[in-house]
Amino acid sequence: MIIYIHGFGSSGHGGKASLFREYFEDEVIAPSLSYVPNLAIDTLEQLIEMLLEKGETVGLVGSSLGGYYSIYLANKYDLKAVLINPAIYPYKTLDKIGMARNYYDLTTFEVTSDHIQALKGLEVSEISNQENFITLLQTEDEVLDYNDAVEKLSESELVIEEGGTHSFENIESYFRKIGSFLA
C-alpha cells in the first residue's frame, strides 16, 4: 500500500493526490492531515502500524512537508519512500508564516511556535538507509531550495530536473518508476 503524504496547506484531495489515486487506484491512500504536526504524525503512525499489522507492504510518497514527514516515518519504520521536492528544514521555512490557508477548502489556520518546535522534534539528523529513498527535485522550485535536499539526501537516488515548480510538473511521468520502487 502506498501512503501519499501531502504538503503544507494541502489535502488528500489536492492535485497530486488525485493523480496518484487515479493511477494507483486502490493501492494508494491519501489522507487529509491536520496542519498540527503532532496530529499529522500520529495519524500517519496509526495508519502505518495498522497496515503493517495486516502484513501489508507500505511505501511512502511525500511532497514538500509530506517529504519531511516521510523521512521521519521511513527512518522509524524502515520503509521505502519517494520524496517530491521535500522540505528539509520546514521549521525555518514556516517560521515566519503566521496565518496560512488550506488550498482545498480555503479555511485559514495559524502556524504557532508550538508547531515549529514539533517540526524540529521530527528532524532526522542521520538518515540510516538512504537506499530506501528516491528524491525527485525540480530546480526552479519557487518555495524550497532543492540544494538542501541534494545535500541531506546525497546517498539517495537523486532525480534532478532543470526547471519545474514546487508542485513538481509532470509527476505522472514518474508513476511507473515510483510503483516499481515501492513494490
mmCIF file of C-alpha atoms in Angstrom:
data_model
loop_
_atom_site.group_PDB
_atom_site.id
_atom_site.type_symbol
_atom_site.label_atom_id
_atom_site.label_comp_id
_atom_site.label_asym_id
_atom_site.label_seq_id
_atom_site.Cartn_x
_atom_site.Cartn_y
_atom_site.Cartn_z
ATOM 1 C CA MET A 1 0.000 0.000 0.000
ATOM 2 C CA ILE A 2 1.252 3.459 -0.886
ATOM 3 C CA ILE A 3 0.559 6.286 1.533
ATOM 4 C CA TYR A 4 0.625 9.655 -0.210
ATOM 5 C CA ILE A 5 1.529 12.416 2.265
ATOM 6 C CA HIS A 6 0.529 15.880 1.090
ATOM 7 C CA GLY A 7 2.359 19.106 1.733
ATOM 8 C CA PHE A 8 1.666 22.127 3.903
ATOM 9 C CA GLY A 9 -1.798 23.618 3.446
ATOM 10 C CA SER A 10 -2.822 20.876 1.031
ATOM 11 C CA SER A 11 -5.065 17.849 1.482
ATOM 12 C CA GLY A 12 -5.645 14.298 0.413
ATOM 13 C CA HIS A 13 -7.818 15.762 -2.348
ATOM 14 C CA GLY A 14 -5.127 18.002 -3.861
ATOM 15 C CA GLY A 15 -3.906 17.813 -7.429
ATOM 16 C CA LYS A 16 -1.010 15.361 -6.921
ATOM 17 C CA ALA A 17 -3.013 13.214 -4.513
ATOM 18 C CA SER A 18 -5.766 12.919 -7.119
ATOM 19 C CA LEU A 19 -3.264 11.945 -9.820
ATOM 20 C CA PHE A 20 -1.808 9.250 -7.553
ATOM 21 C CA ARG A 21 -5.291 7.904 -6.756
ATOM 22 C CA GLU A 22 -6.214 7.822 -10.426
ATOM 23 C CA TYR A 23 -3.063 5.934 -11.447
ATOM 24 C CA PHE A 24 -2.582 3.612 -8.466
ATOM 25 C CA GLU A 25 -6.305 3.171 -7.757
ATOM 26 C CA ASP A 26 -6.881 1.055 -4.632
ATOM 27 C CA GLU A 27 -3.132 0.761 -3.935
ATOM 28 C CA VAL A 28 -2.890 4.324 -2.602
ATOM 29 C CA ILE A 29 -4.233 6.032 0.498
ATOM 30 C CA ALA A 30 -4.078 9.835 0.582
ATOM 31 C CA PRO A 31 -5.321 11.026 3.973
ATOM 32 C CA SER A 32 -6.103 14.676 4.627
ATOM 33 C CA LEU A 33 -3.813 15.504 7.522
ATOM 34 C CA SER A 34 -4.031 18.070 10.279
ATOM 35 C CA TYR A 35 -1.896 21.193 9.990
ATOM 36 C CA VAL A 36 -0.753 20.401 13.549
ATOM 37 C CA PRO A 37 2.464 18.361 13.072
ATOM 38 C CA ASN A 38 1.986 16.041 16.070
ATOM 39 C CA LEU A 39 -1.560 15.186 14.984
ATOM 40 C CA ALA A 40 -0.470 14.563 11.386
ATOM 41 C CA ILE A 41 2.333 12.242 12.511
ATOM 42 C CA ASP A 42 0.034 10.436 14.949
ATOM 43 C CA THR A 43 -2.479 9.795 12.145
ATOM 44 C CA LEU A 44 0.253 8.501 9.836
ATOM 45 C CA GLU A 45 1.838 6.285 12.511
ATOM 46 C CA GLN A 46 -1.537 4.712 13.309
ATOM 47 C CA LEU A 47 -2.173 4.082 9.612
ATOM 48 C CA ILE A 48 1.284 2.577 9.034
ATOM 49 C CA GLU A 49 1.063 0.366 12.113
ATOM 50 C CA MET A 50 -2.409 -0.864 11.139
ATOM 51 C CA LEU A 51 -1.223 -1.756 7.619
ATOM 52 C CA LEU A 52 1.954 -3.451 8.879
ATOM 53 C CA GLU A 53 -0.062 -5.495 11.395
ATOM 54 C CA LYS A 54 -2.189 -6.717 8.476
ATOM 55 C CA GLY A 55 1.002 -7.832 6.697
ATOM 56 C CA GLU A 56 0.841 -5.122 4.042
ATOM 57 C CA THR A 57 3.960 -3.740 2.381
ATOM 58 C CA VAL A 58 3.922 0.005 2.997
ATOM 59 C CA GLY A 59 5.646 2.627 0.855
ATOM 60 C CA LEU A 60 5.511 6.380 1.296
ATOM 61 C CA VAL A 61 5.272 9.228 -1.191
ATOM 62 C CA GLY A 62 5.726 12.634 0.378
ATOM 63 C CA SER A 63 5.518 16.038 -1.240
ATOM 64 C CA SER A 64 7.125 19.105 0.367
ATOM 65 C CA LEU A 65 6.241 18.945 4.096
ATOM 66 C CA GLY A 66 4.963 15.440 3.356
ATOM 67 C CA GLY A 67 8.512 14.636 2.243
ATOM 68 C CA TYR A 68 9.820 15.780 5.628
ATOM 69 C CA TYR A 69 7.253 13.581 7.372
ATOM 70 C CA SER A 70 8.196 10.714 5.029
ATOM 71 C CA ILE A 71 11.873 10.954 6.003
ATOM 72 C CA TYR A 72 10.911 10.673 9.672
ATOM 73 C CA LEU A 73 8.463 7.793 9.130
ATOM 74 C CA ALA A 74 10.660 5.851 6.680
ATOM 75 C CA ASN A 75 13.511 6.005 9.184
ATOM 76 C CA LYS A 76 11.292 4.982 12.099
ATOM 77 C CA TYR A 77 9.638 2.027 10.323
ATOM 78 C CA ASP A 78 12.384 1.161 7.788
ATOM 79 C CA LEU A 79 10.125 1.892 4.810
ATOM 80 C CA LYS A 80 10.834 2.934 1.244
ATOM 81 C CA ALA A 81 9.884 6.489 0.355
ATOM 82 C CA VAL A 82 9.689 8.715 -2.689
ATOM 83 C CA LEU A 83 10.247 12.371 -1.850
ATOM 84 C CA ILE A 84 8.884 15.054 -4.176
ATOM 85 C CA ASN A 85 10.568 18.445 -3.702
ATOM 86 C CA PRO A 86 10.827 17.628 0.014
ATOM 87 C CA ALA A 87 11.035 20.235 2.741
ATOM 88 C CA ILE A 88 14.310 19.669 4.583
ATOM 89 C CA TYR A 89 14.048 22.492 7.138
ATOM 90 C CA PRO A 90 10.295 23.254 7.385
ATOM 91 C CA TYR A 91 10.745 24.758 10.828
ATOM 92 C CA LYS A 92 12.759 27.508 9.105
ATOM 93 C CA THR A 93 10.513 27.827 6.034
ATOM 94 C CA LEU A 94 7.296 28.049 8.071
ATOM 95 C CA ASP A 95 8.682 30.041 10.996
ATOM 96 C CA LYS A 96 7.511 33.392 9.622
ATOM 97 C CA ILE A 97 4.142 32.308 8.222
ATOM 98 C CA GLY A 98 1.611 33.170 10.982
ATOM 99 C CA MET A 99 -1.767 32.784 9.320
ATOM 100 C CA ALA A 100 -1.964 30.299 6.447
ATOM 101 C CA ARG A 101 -4.637 28.989 4.103
ATOM 102 C CA ASN A 102 -5.724 25.464 3.287
ATOM 103 C CA TYR A 103 -5.672 25.219 -0.513
ATOM 104 C CA TYR A 104 -8.535 22.696 -0.621
ATOM 105 C CA ASP A 105 -11.259 24.313 1.454
ATOM 106 C CA LEU A 106 -9.784 27.827 1.766
ATOM 107 C CA THR A 107 -10.036 27.807 5.565
ATOM 108 C CA THR A 108 -7.326 29.620 7.493
ATOM 109 C CA PHE A 109 -5.189 28.412 10.372
ATOM 110 C CA GLU A 110 -2.305 29.735 12.396
ATOM 111 C CA VAL A 111 1.218 28.344 12.408
ATOM 112 C CA THR A 112 2.351 28.640 16.030
ATOM 113 C CA SER A 113 5.704 28.376 17.774
ATOM 114 C CA ASP A 114 4.499 25.015 19.172
ATOM 115 C CA HIS A 115 4.082 23.756 15.599
ATOM 116 C CA ILE A 116 7.603 24.912 14.739
ATOM 117 C CA GLN A 117 9.011 23.153 17.820
ATOM 118 C CA ALA A 118 7.115 19.973 16.905
ATOM 119 C CA LEU A 119 8.634 20.079 13.413
ATOM 120 C CA LYS A 120 12.122 20.469 14.879
ATOM 121 C CA GLY A 121 11.430 17.406 17.026
ATOM 122 C CA LEU A 122 10.759 15.324 13.898
ATOM 123 C CA GLU A 123 14.062 16.147 12.235
ATOM 124 C CA VAL A 124 16.180 13.130 11.303
ATOM 125 C CA SER A 125 19.784 14.203 11.667
ATOM 126 C CA GLU A 126 21.238 10.954 10.307
ATOM 127 C CA ILE A 127 19.221 9.128 7.634
ATOM 128 C CA SER A 128 20.132 5.491 8.119
ATOM 129 C CA ASN A 129 19.094 3.811 4.860
ATOM 130 C CA GLN A 130 19.231 6.329 2.040
ATOM 131 C CA GLU A 131 18.938 3.493 -0.480
ATOM 132 C CA ASN A 132 15.291 3.374 0.697
ATOM 133 C CA PHE A 133 14.689 6.786 -0.893
ATOM 134 C CA ILE A 134 14.169 8.273 -4.325
ATOM 135 C CA THR A 135 14.313 12.070 -4.241
ATOM 136 C CA LEU A 136 12.606 13.901 -7.113
ATOM 137 C CA LEU A 137 13.641 17.542 -7.444
ATOM 138 C CA GLN A 138 12.953 20.392 -9.835
ATOM 139 C CA THR A 139 15.487 23.216 -9.808
ATOM 140 C CA GLU A 140 13.009 26.082 -10.227
ATOM 141 C CA ASP A 141 11.078 25.222 -7.058
ATOM 142 C CA GLU A 142 9.865 28.660 -6.003
ATOM 143 C CA VAL A 143 9.334 27.668 -2.339
ATOM 144 C CA LEU A 144 12.296 25.488 -1.361
ATOM 145 C CA ASP A 145 15.968 25.374 -2.317
ATOM 146 C CA TYR A 146 16.465 21.992 -3.966
ATOM 147 C CA ASN A 147 20.147 22.081 -2.939
ATOM 148 C CA ASP A 148 19.108 21.451 0.686
ATOM 149 C CA ALA A 149 17.627 18.112 -0.380
ATOM 150 C CA VAL A 150 20.647 17.280 -2.556
ATOM 151 C CA GLU A 151 22.911 17.815 0.454
ATOM 152 C CA LYS A 152 20.734 15.970 3.001
ATOM 153 C CA LEU A 153 19.838 13.060 0.694
ATOM 154 C CA SER A 154 23.062 12.754 -1.293
ATOM 155 C CA GLU A 155 23.129 8.954 -0.842
ATOM 156 C CA SER A 156 19.553 8.507 -2.099
ATOM 157 C CA GLU A 157 18.657 8.100 -5.746
ATOM 158 C CA LEU A 158 18.500 11.724 -6.844
ATOM 159 C CA VAL A 159 16.469 12.745 -9.885
ATOM 160 C CA ILE A 160 17.064 16.413 -10.617
ATOM 161 C CA GLU A 161 15.132 18.105 -13.415
ATOM 162 C CA GLU A 162 16.007 21.555 -14.677
ATOM 163 C CA GLY A 163 13.100 23.984 -14.443
ATOM 164 C CA GLY A 164 9.775 22.965 -12.961
ATOM 165 C CA THR A 165 7.940 24.282 -9.926
ATOM 166 C CA HIS A 166 7.379 23.446 -6.271
ATOM 167 C CA SER A 167 4.352 21.334 -7.166
ATOM 168 C CA PHE A 168 6.615 19.254 -9.465
ATOM 169 C CA GLU A 169 5.420 19.468 -13.051
ATOM 170 C CA ASN A 170 4.576 16.205 -14.845
ATOM 171 C CA ILE A 171 4.856 13.998 -11.760
ATOM 172 C CA GLU A 172 2.761 11.395 -13.573
ATOM 173 C CA SER A 173 5.726 10.658 -15.858
ATOM 174 C CA TYR A 174 7.381 9.060 -12.800
ATOM 175 C CA PHE A 175 4.456 6.874 -11.712
ATOM 176 C CA ARG A 176 5.818 3.699 -13.275
ATOM 177 C CA LYS A 177 9.215 4.234 -11.618
ATOM 178 C CA ILE A 178 7.536 5.023 -8.279
ATOM 179 C CA GLY A 179 5.363 1.924 -8.486
ATOM 180 C CA SER A 180 8.324 -0.335 -9.270
ATOM 181 C CA PHE A 181 10.446 1.150 -6.494
ATOM 182 C CA LEU A 182 7.772 0.845 -3.814
ATOM 183 C CA ALA A 183 6.554 -2.625 -4.868
#
